[in-house]
XYZ file of C-alpha atoms in Angstrom:
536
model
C 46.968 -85.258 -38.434
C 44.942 -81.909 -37.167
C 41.989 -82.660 -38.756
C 40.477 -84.705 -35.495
C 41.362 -81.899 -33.338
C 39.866 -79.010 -35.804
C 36.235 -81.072 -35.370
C 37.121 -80.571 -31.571
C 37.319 -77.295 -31.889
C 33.862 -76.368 -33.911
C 32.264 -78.649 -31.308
C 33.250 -76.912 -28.641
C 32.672 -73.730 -29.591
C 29.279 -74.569 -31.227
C 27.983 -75.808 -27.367
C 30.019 -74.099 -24.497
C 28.551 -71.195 -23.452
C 31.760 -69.417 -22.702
C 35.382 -68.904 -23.727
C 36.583 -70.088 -20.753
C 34.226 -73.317 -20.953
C 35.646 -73.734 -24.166
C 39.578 -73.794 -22.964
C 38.416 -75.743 -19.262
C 36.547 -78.593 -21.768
C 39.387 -78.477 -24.706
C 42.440 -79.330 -22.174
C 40.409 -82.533 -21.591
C 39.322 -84.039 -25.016
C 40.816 -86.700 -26.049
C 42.657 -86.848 -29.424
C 42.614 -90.269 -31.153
C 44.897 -89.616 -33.413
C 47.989 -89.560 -31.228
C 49.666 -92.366 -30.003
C 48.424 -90.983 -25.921
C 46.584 -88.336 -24.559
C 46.412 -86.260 -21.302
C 44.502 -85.139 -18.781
C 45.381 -82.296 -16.724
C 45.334 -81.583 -13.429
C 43.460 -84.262 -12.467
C 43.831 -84.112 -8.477
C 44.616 -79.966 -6.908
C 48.208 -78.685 -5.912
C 48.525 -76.864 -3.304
C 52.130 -76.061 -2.733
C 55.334 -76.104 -3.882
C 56.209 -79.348 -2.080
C 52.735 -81.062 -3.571
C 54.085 -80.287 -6.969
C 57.383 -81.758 -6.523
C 56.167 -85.394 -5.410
C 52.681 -85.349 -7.131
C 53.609 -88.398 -9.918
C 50.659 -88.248 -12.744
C 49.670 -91.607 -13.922
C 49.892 -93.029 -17.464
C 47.282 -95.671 -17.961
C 46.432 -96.647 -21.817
C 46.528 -94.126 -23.949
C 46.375 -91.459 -21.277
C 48.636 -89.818 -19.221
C 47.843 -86.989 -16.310
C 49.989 -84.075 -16.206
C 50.047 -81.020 -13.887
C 50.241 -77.345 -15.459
C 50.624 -75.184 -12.620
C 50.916 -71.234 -11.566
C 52.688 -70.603 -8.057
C 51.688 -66.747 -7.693
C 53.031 -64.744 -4.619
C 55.613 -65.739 -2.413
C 55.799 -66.501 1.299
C 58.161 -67.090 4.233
C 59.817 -70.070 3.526
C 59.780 -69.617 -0.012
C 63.019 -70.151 -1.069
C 63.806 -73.141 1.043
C 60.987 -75.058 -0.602
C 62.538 -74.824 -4.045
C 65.658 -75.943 -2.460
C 63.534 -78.527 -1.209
C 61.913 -79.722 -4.015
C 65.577 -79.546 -6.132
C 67.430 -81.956 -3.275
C 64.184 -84.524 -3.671
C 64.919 -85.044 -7.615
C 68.807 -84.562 -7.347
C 68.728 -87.343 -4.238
C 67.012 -89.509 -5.945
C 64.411 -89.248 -3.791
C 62.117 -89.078 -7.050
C 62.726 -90.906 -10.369
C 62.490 -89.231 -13.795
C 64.018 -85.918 -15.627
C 64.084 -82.897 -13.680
C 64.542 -79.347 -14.971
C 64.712 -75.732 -13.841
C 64.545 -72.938 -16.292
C 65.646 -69.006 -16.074
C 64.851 -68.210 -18.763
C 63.763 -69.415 -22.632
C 66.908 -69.129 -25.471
C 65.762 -65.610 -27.070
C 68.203 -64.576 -29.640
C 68.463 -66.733 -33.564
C 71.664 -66.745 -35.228
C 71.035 -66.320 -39.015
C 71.447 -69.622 -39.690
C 68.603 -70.696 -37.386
C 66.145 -67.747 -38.409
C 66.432 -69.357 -41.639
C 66.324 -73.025 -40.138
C 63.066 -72.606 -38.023
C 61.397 -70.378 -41.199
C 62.006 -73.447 -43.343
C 60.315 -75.369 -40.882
C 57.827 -73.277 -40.163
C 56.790 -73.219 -44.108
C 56.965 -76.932 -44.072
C 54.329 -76.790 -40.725
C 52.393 -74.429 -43.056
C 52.331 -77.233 -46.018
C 52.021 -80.357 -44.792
C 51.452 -80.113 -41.324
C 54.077 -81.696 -40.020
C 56.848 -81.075 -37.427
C 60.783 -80.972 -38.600
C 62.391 -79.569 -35.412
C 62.868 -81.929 -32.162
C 65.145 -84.432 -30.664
C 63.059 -87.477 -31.291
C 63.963 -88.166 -34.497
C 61.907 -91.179 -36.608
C 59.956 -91.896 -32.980
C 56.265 -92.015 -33.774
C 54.700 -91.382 -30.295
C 56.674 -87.808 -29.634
C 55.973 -87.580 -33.335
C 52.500 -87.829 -33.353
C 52.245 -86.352 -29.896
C 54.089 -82.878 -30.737
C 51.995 -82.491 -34.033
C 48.923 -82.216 -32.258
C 50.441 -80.394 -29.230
C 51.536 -77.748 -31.560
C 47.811 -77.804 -33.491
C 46.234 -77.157 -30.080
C 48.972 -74.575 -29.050
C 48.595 -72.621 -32.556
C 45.072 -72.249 -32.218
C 44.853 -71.174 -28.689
C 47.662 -68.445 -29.832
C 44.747 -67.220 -33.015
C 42.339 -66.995 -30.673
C 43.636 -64.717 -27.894
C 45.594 -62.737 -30.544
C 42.781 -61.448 -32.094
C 43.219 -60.105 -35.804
C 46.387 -61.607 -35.539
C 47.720 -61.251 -39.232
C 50.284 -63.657 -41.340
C 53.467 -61.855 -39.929
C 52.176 -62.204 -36.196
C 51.291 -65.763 -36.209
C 54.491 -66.862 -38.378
C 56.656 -64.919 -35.632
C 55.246 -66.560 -32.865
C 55.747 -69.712 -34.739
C 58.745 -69.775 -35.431
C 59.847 -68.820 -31.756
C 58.158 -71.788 -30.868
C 59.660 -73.618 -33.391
C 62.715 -72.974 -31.683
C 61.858 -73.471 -28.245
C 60.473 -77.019 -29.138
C 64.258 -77.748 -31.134
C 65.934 -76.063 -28.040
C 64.182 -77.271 -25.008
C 61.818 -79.807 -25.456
C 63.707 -82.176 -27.812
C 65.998 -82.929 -24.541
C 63.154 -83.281 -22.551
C 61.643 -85.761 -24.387
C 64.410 -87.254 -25.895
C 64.002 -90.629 -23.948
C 61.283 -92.755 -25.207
C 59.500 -93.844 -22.401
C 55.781 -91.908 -21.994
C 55.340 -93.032 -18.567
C 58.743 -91.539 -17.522
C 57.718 -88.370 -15.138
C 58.668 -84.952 -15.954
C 59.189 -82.137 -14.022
C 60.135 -78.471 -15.810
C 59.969 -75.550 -13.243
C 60.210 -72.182 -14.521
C 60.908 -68.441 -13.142
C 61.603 -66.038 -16.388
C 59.730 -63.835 -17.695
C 56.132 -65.007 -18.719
C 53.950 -63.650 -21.133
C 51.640 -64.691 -23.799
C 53.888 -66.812 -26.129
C 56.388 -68.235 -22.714
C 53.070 -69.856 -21.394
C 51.713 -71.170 -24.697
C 54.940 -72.814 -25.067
C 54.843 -74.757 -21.534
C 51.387 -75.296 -22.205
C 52.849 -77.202 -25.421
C 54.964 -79.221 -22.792
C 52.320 -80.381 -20.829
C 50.200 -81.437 -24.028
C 53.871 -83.334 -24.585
C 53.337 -84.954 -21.344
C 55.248 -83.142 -18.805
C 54.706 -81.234 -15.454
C 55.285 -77.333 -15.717
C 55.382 -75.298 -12.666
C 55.738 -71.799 -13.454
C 57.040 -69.767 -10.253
C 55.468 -65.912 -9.826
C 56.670 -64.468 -6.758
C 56.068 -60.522 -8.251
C 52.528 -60.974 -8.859
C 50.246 -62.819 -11.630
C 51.487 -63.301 -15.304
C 50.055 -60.717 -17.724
C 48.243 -63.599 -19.244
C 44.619 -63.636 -20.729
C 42.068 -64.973 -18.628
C 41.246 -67.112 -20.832
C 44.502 -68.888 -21.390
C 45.317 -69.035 -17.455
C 42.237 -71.592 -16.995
C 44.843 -73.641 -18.498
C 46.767 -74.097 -15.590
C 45.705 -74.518 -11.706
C 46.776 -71.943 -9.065
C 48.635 -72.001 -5.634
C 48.144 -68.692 -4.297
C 50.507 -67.705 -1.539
C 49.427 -64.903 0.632
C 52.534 -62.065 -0.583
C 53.692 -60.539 -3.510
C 57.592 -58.980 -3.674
C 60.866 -59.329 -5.219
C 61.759 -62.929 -3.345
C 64.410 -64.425 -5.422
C 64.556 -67.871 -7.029
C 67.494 -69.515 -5.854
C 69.856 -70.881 -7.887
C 70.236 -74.616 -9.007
C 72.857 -76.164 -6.879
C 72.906 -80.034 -7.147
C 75.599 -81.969 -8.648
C 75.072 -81.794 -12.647
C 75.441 -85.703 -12.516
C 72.211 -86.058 -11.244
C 70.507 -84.292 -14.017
C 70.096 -81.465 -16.543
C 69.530 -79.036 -14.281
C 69.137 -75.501 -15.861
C 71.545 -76.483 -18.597
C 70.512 -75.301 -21.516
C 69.808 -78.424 -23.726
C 72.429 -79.078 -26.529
C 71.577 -79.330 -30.069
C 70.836 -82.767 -31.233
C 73.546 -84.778 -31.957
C 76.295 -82.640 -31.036
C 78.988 -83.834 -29.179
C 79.797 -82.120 -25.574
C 82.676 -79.932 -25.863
C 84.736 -80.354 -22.889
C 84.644 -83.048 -19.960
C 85.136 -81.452 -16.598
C 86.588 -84.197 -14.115
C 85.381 -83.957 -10.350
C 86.902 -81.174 -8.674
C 88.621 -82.404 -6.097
C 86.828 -82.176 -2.350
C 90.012 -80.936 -0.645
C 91.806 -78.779 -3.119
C 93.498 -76.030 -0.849
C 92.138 -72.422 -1.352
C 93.304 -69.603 -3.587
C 94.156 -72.708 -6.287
C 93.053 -72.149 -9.678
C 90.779 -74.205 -11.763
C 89.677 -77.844 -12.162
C 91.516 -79.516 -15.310
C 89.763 -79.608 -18.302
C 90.017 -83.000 -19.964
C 89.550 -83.920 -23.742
C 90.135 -87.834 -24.927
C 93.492 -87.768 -26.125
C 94.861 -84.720 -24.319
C 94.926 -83.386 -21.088
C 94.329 -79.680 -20.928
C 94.112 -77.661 -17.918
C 93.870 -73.688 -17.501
C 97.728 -74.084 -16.917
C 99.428 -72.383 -20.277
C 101.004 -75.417 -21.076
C 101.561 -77.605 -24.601
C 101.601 -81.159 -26.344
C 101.450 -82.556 -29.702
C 98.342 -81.837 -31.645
C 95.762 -85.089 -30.409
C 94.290 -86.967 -33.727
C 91.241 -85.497 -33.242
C 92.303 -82.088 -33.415
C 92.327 -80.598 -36.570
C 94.024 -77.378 -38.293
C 91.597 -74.815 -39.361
C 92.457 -72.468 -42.090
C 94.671 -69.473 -41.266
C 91.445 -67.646 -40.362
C 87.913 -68.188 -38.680
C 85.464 -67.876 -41.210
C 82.240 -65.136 -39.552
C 79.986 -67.721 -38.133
C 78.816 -65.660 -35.647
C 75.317 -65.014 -34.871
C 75.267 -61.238 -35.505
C 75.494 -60.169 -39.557
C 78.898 -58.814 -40.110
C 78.738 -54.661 -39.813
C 81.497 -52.498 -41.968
C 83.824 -50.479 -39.508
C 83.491 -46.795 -40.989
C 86.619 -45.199 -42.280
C 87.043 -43.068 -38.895
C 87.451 -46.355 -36.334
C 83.897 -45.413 -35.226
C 81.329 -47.925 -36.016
C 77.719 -46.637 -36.900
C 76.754 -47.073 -32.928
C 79.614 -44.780 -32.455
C 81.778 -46.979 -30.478
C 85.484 -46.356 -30.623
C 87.012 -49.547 -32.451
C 90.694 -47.692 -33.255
C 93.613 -49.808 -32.503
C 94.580 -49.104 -28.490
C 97.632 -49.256 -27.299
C 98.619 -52.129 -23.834
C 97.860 -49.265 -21.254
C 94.631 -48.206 -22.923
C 93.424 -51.935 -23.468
C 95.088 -52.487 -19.359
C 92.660 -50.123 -18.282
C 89.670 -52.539 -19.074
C 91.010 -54.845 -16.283
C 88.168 -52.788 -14.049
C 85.297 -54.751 -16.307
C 86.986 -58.589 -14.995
C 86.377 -59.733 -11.593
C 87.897 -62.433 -9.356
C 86.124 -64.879 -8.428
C 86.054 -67.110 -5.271
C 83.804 -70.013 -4.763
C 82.785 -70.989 -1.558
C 81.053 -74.345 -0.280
C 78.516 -74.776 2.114
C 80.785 -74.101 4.885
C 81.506 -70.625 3.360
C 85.180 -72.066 2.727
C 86.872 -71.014 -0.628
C 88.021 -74.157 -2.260
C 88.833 -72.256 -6.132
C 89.615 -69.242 -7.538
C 88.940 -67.963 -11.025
C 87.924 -64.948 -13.408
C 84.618 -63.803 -14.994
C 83.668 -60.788 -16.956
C 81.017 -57.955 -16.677
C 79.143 -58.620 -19.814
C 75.873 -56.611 -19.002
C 73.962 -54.736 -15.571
C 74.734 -57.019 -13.018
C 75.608 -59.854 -14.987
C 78.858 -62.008 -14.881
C 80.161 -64.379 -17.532
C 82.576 -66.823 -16.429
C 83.477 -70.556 -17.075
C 81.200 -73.505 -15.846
C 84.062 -75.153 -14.436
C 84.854 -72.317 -12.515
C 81.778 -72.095 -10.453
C 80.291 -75.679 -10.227
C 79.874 -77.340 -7.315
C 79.869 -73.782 -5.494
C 76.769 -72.874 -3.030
C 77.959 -68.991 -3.248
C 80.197 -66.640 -4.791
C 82.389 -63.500 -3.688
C 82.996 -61.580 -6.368
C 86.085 -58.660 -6.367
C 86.303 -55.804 -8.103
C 89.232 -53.529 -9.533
C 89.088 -50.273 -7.442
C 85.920 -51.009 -5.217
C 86.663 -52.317 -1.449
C 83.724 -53.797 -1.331
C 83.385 -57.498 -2.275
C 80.451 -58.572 -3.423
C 78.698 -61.954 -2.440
C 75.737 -64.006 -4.621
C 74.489 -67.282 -4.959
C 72.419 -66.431 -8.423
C 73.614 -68.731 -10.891
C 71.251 -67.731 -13.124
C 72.352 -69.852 -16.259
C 75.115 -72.650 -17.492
C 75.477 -74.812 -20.380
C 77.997 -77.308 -19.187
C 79.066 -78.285 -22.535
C 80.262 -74.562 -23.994
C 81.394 -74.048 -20.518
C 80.154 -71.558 -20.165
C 78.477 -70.352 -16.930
C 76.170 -66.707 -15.856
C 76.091 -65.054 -12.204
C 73.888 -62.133 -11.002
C 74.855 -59.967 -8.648
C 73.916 -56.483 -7.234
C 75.879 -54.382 -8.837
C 76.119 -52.699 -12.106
C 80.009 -52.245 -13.421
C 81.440 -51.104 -16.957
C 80.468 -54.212 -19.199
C 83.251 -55.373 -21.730
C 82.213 -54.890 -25.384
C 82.150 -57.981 -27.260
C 82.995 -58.694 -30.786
C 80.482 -59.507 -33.033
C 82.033 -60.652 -36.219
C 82.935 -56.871 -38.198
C 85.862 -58.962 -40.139
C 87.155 -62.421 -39.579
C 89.608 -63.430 -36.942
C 92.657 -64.959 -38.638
C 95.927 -66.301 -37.429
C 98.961 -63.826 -36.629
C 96.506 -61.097 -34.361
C 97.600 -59.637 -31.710
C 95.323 -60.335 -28.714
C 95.659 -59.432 -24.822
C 94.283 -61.563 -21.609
C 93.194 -60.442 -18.475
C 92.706 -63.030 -15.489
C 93.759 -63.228 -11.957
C 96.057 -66.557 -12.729
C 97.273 -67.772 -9.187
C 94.974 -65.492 -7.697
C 97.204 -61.813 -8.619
C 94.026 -60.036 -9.295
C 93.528 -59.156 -12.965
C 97.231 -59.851 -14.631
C 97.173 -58.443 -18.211
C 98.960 -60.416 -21.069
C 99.504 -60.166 -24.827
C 100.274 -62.689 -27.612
C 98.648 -63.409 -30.704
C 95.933 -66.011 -32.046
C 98.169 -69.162 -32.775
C 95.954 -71.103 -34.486
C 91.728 -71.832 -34.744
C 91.561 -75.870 -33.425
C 88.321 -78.002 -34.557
C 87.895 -80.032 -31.592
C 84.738 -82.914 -31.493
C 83.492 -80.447 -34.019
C 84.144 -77.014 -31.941
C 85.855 -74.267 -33.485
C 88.155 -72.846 -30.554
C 90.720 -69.850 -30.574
C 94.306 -71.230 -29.629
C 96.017 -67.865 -28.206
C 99.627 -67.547 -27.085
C 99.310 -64.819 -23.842
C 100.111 -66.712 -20.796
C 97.631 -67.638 -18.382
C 97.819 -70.178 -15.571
C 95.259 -71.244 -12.703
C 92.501 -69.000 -11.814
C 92.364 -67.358 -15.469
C 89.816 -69.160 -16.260
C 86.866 -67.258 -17.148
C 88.992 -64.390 -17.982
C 88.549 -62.175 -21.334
C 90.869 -62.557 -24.372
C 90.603 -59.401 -26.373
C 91.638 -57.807 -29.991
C 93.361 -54.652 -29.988
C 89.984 -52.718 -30.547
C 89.349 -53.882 -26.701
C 86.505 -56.005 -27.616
C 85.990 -59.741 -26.015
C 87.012 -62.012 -28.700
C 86.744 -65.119 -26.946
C 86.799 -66.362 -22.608
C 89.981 -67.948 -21.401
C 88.951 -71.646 -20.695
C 92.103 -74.067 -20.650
C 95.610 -74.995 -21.913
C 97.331 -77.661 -22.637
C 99.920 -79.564 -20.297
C 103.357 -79.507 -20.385
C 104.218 -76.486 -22.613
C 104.031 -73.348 -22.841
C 101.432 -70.490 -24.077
C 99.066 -72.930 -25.658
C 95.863 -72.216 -24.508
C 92.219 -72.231 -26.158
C 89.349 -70.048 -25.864
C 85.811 -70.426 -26.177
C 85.295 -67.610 -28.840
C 82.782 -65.032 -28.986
C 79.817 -66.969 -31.202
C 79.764 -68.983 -29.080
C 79.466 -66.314 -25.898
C 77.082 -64.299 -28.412
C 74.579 -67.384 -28.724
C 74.642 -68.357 -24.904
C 74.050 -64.927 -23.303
C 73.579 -62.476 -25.990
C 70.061 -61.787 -24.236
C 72.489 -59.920 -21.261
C 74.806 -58.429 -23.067
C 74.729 -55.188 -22.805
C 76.988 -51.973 -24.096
């Protein structure tokens, strides 16, 4: 399959004079092999605004993409991403748009040994395991040589790059390609126009891998407000350039359109896996200081009321304990209740474990109008960062966020991250509280343990409540934690902890009619979605 592209290659750099003739004439060569080709950057983009409407043609076997660096920032900055989000969620453009914060950094064990297999199998036979597109011979075809081209541009801006370094940098890719661009290309349709904006960090390997995209056949802009990307020349001849005439700290602004229009910055879900929860429309006059959207699974209705029904059909008992899944290798506790980072993991008493009520916030979540129209909970999980529900804060333009013993409430509209179906949901803000220590997996949950929730149900800032893990429920192939402490409305997005004080899992719902049967999204889950932000 790469043996057309490696007679490119000595071609090119038997004739151009130049390494960066050799990457301006390689972006344009046409591979045969593949089932279409691209061209890049075939007419110049000038602006944010150009980049959003500019719709590359597909004719053939060819199709014209756009790999472009916005460096600086400018007045008006920030209303032209708005801008260019409200033309693709109005429908004002057809096709798959996608904003990005950031690229999934952190393998559970299971994966590092996933993407190593596959990465040995690339190494064999040359061929591509990882991807959404299945049996589908274009993306096939199309990804194969992407990732030839992308490999070899890595090897040659490495320099002495030896086994260890290249298989590392493949296998991140590896990952990225399973992760993100198997649900960007998981409809078949090449002429189909796509449009991935990006504002995280950027180095080396981040660009190679949206340069892979664009060999895939989408548009990348990548968004630089600080200043350009500590890229090799070299490799940023790749892209084209809108230069705007400042450099600072401007802020990308969070992705506010309906999630029903698109994917948004959702993080893309595994193949084949089933969402977890349905969230219904909130409803557009819901008084304020009211608690959370219901939560709604097929054959139950579950809300963030503590409430209970019979078991559905599709819920199934799991044993009396959860087996360590999570992405972090188990670590012995050492005989003194101190682990070997030295944190204190003895058994606390209610007032001790009461006291970590200053590391969960309230949260209030305000339309355009700057009206509140829900309440709910979230947790300090790192410097400025917020975990919290998805359900809690969709459909809100900005947030005010309280905290235990500060007068001050704090206001943001960064919602820097969400993955609709873990429900799970990230806000920035400036400030830097205590963040709550989260479990990672020391011994296995089991049934029986004595847990404690804090939340601000019905809006009584940060209630504390204890119980015990009732059950573990397999639901459309989730594991959830079933706890018994009562929560109501607003504790959504609240912490559910062991007696060690350590988040075991985020209060998310509960079933109608009953009482003190609620689930919780539990911590592998919170470990694999924002374990990059966790901090201790």
């Amino acid at each position: 399959m790469a043996s057309s592209f490696v007679r490119i290659v000595i071609k090119y750099r038997k004739t151009c004079k130049s390494r960066a003739d050799f990457y301006g004439e390689l972006c344009q060569e046409r591979i045969g092999s593949v089932g279409f080709t691209v061209r890049e950057n075939a007419m110049r983009v000038d602006s944010i605004g150009a980049f959003a409407r500019i719709r590359g043609g597909f004719r053939r076997d060819r199709k014209d993409v756009y790999f472009i660096r916005c460096v600086g920032t400018k007045a008006g900055y920030e209303t032209d991403i708005r801008e260019m989000d409200a033309l693709w969620a109005a429908g004002g453009q057809s096709g798959y748009y996608r904003r990005l914060f950031e690229l999934p950094r952190r393998l559970t064990f299971e994966e590092t040994g996933r993407y190593a297999q596959a990465y040995q199998i690339w190494e064999s036979e040359r061929r591509l395991t990882v991807g959404a597109w299945g049996n589908e011979t274009l993306w096939q075809e199309t990804a194969e040589e992407a990732l030839s081209r992308t490999e070899t541009l890595f090897l040659r801006e490495t320099g002495n790059a030896n086994e260890t370094i290249r298989k590392n940098f493949l296998v991140k890719l590896l990952y990225w390609i399973d992760k993100i661009a198997g649900d960007i290309f998981s409809d078949r349709d090449a002429a189909l126009v796509r449009k991935v904006v990006y504002s995280g960090e950027l180095k080396k390997q981040e660009y190679l891998f949206f340069y892979f995209l664009t060999q895939m056949g989408a548009d990348v802009l990548l968004l630089c407000p600080n200043g350009e990307a500590q890229i090799p020349r070299g490799l940023l001849l790749l892209s084209g350039e809108i230069r705007l005439p400042e450099q600072g700290t401007a802020s990308v602004p969070a992705y506010c359109p309906e999630v029903s229009n698109g994917p948004g910055n959702t993080e893309a879900a595994p193949s084949g896996r089933t969402p977890r929860v349905t969230i219904p429309p909130r409803h557009p006059r819901r008084p304020a200081g009211v608690g959370n959207t219901p939560v709604s699974f097929p054959e139950v209705r579950i809300t963030a009321a503590a409430a209970a029904v019979s078991p559905p059909a599709r819920m199934q008992e799991r044993p009396d304990s959860l087996p360590g899944r999570a992405p972090f290798a188990g670590r012995p506790v050492a005989a003194s209740g101190m682990t070997a980072a030295g944190t204190d993991r003895r058994e606390k008493d209610f007032e001790e474990l009461a006291r970590l009520a200053s590391s969960v916030v309230m949260l209030s979540v305000h339309n355009d109008g700057g009206e509140v129209f829900a309440t709910g909970s979230g947790i300090m999980i790192g410097a400025g960062y917020i975990l919290t529900n998805f359900h809690v804060v969709r459909g809100g333009c900005f947030y005010s966020v309280r905290i235990e013993d500060c007068e001050t409430v704090f206001r943001t509209d960064e919602l820097i991250k969400y993955h609709p179906l873990l429900d799970l949901a990230l806000l920035r803000m400036e400030y830097s509280g205590r963040p709550l220590p989260i479990y990672r997996g020391e011994a296995p949950l089991v049934r029986g343990q004595k847990v404690v929730a804090i939340g601000s149900p019905m809006g009584l800032f940060n209630s504390v409540s204890d119980g015990i893990i009732a059950g573990f429920r397999h639901i459309r192939d989730t594991d959830m934690i079933q706890f018994t402490a009562p929560i109501s409305h607003g504790s959504s997005g609240g912490a559910v902890l062991n007696m060690q004080g350590e988040m075991i899992g985020i209060s998310t719902a509960g079933f109608d009619e009953g009482q003190n049967l609620n689930l919780a999204v539990g911590y592998t889950d919170i470990l694999a979605f924002a374990g990059s932000f966790i901090r201790s």
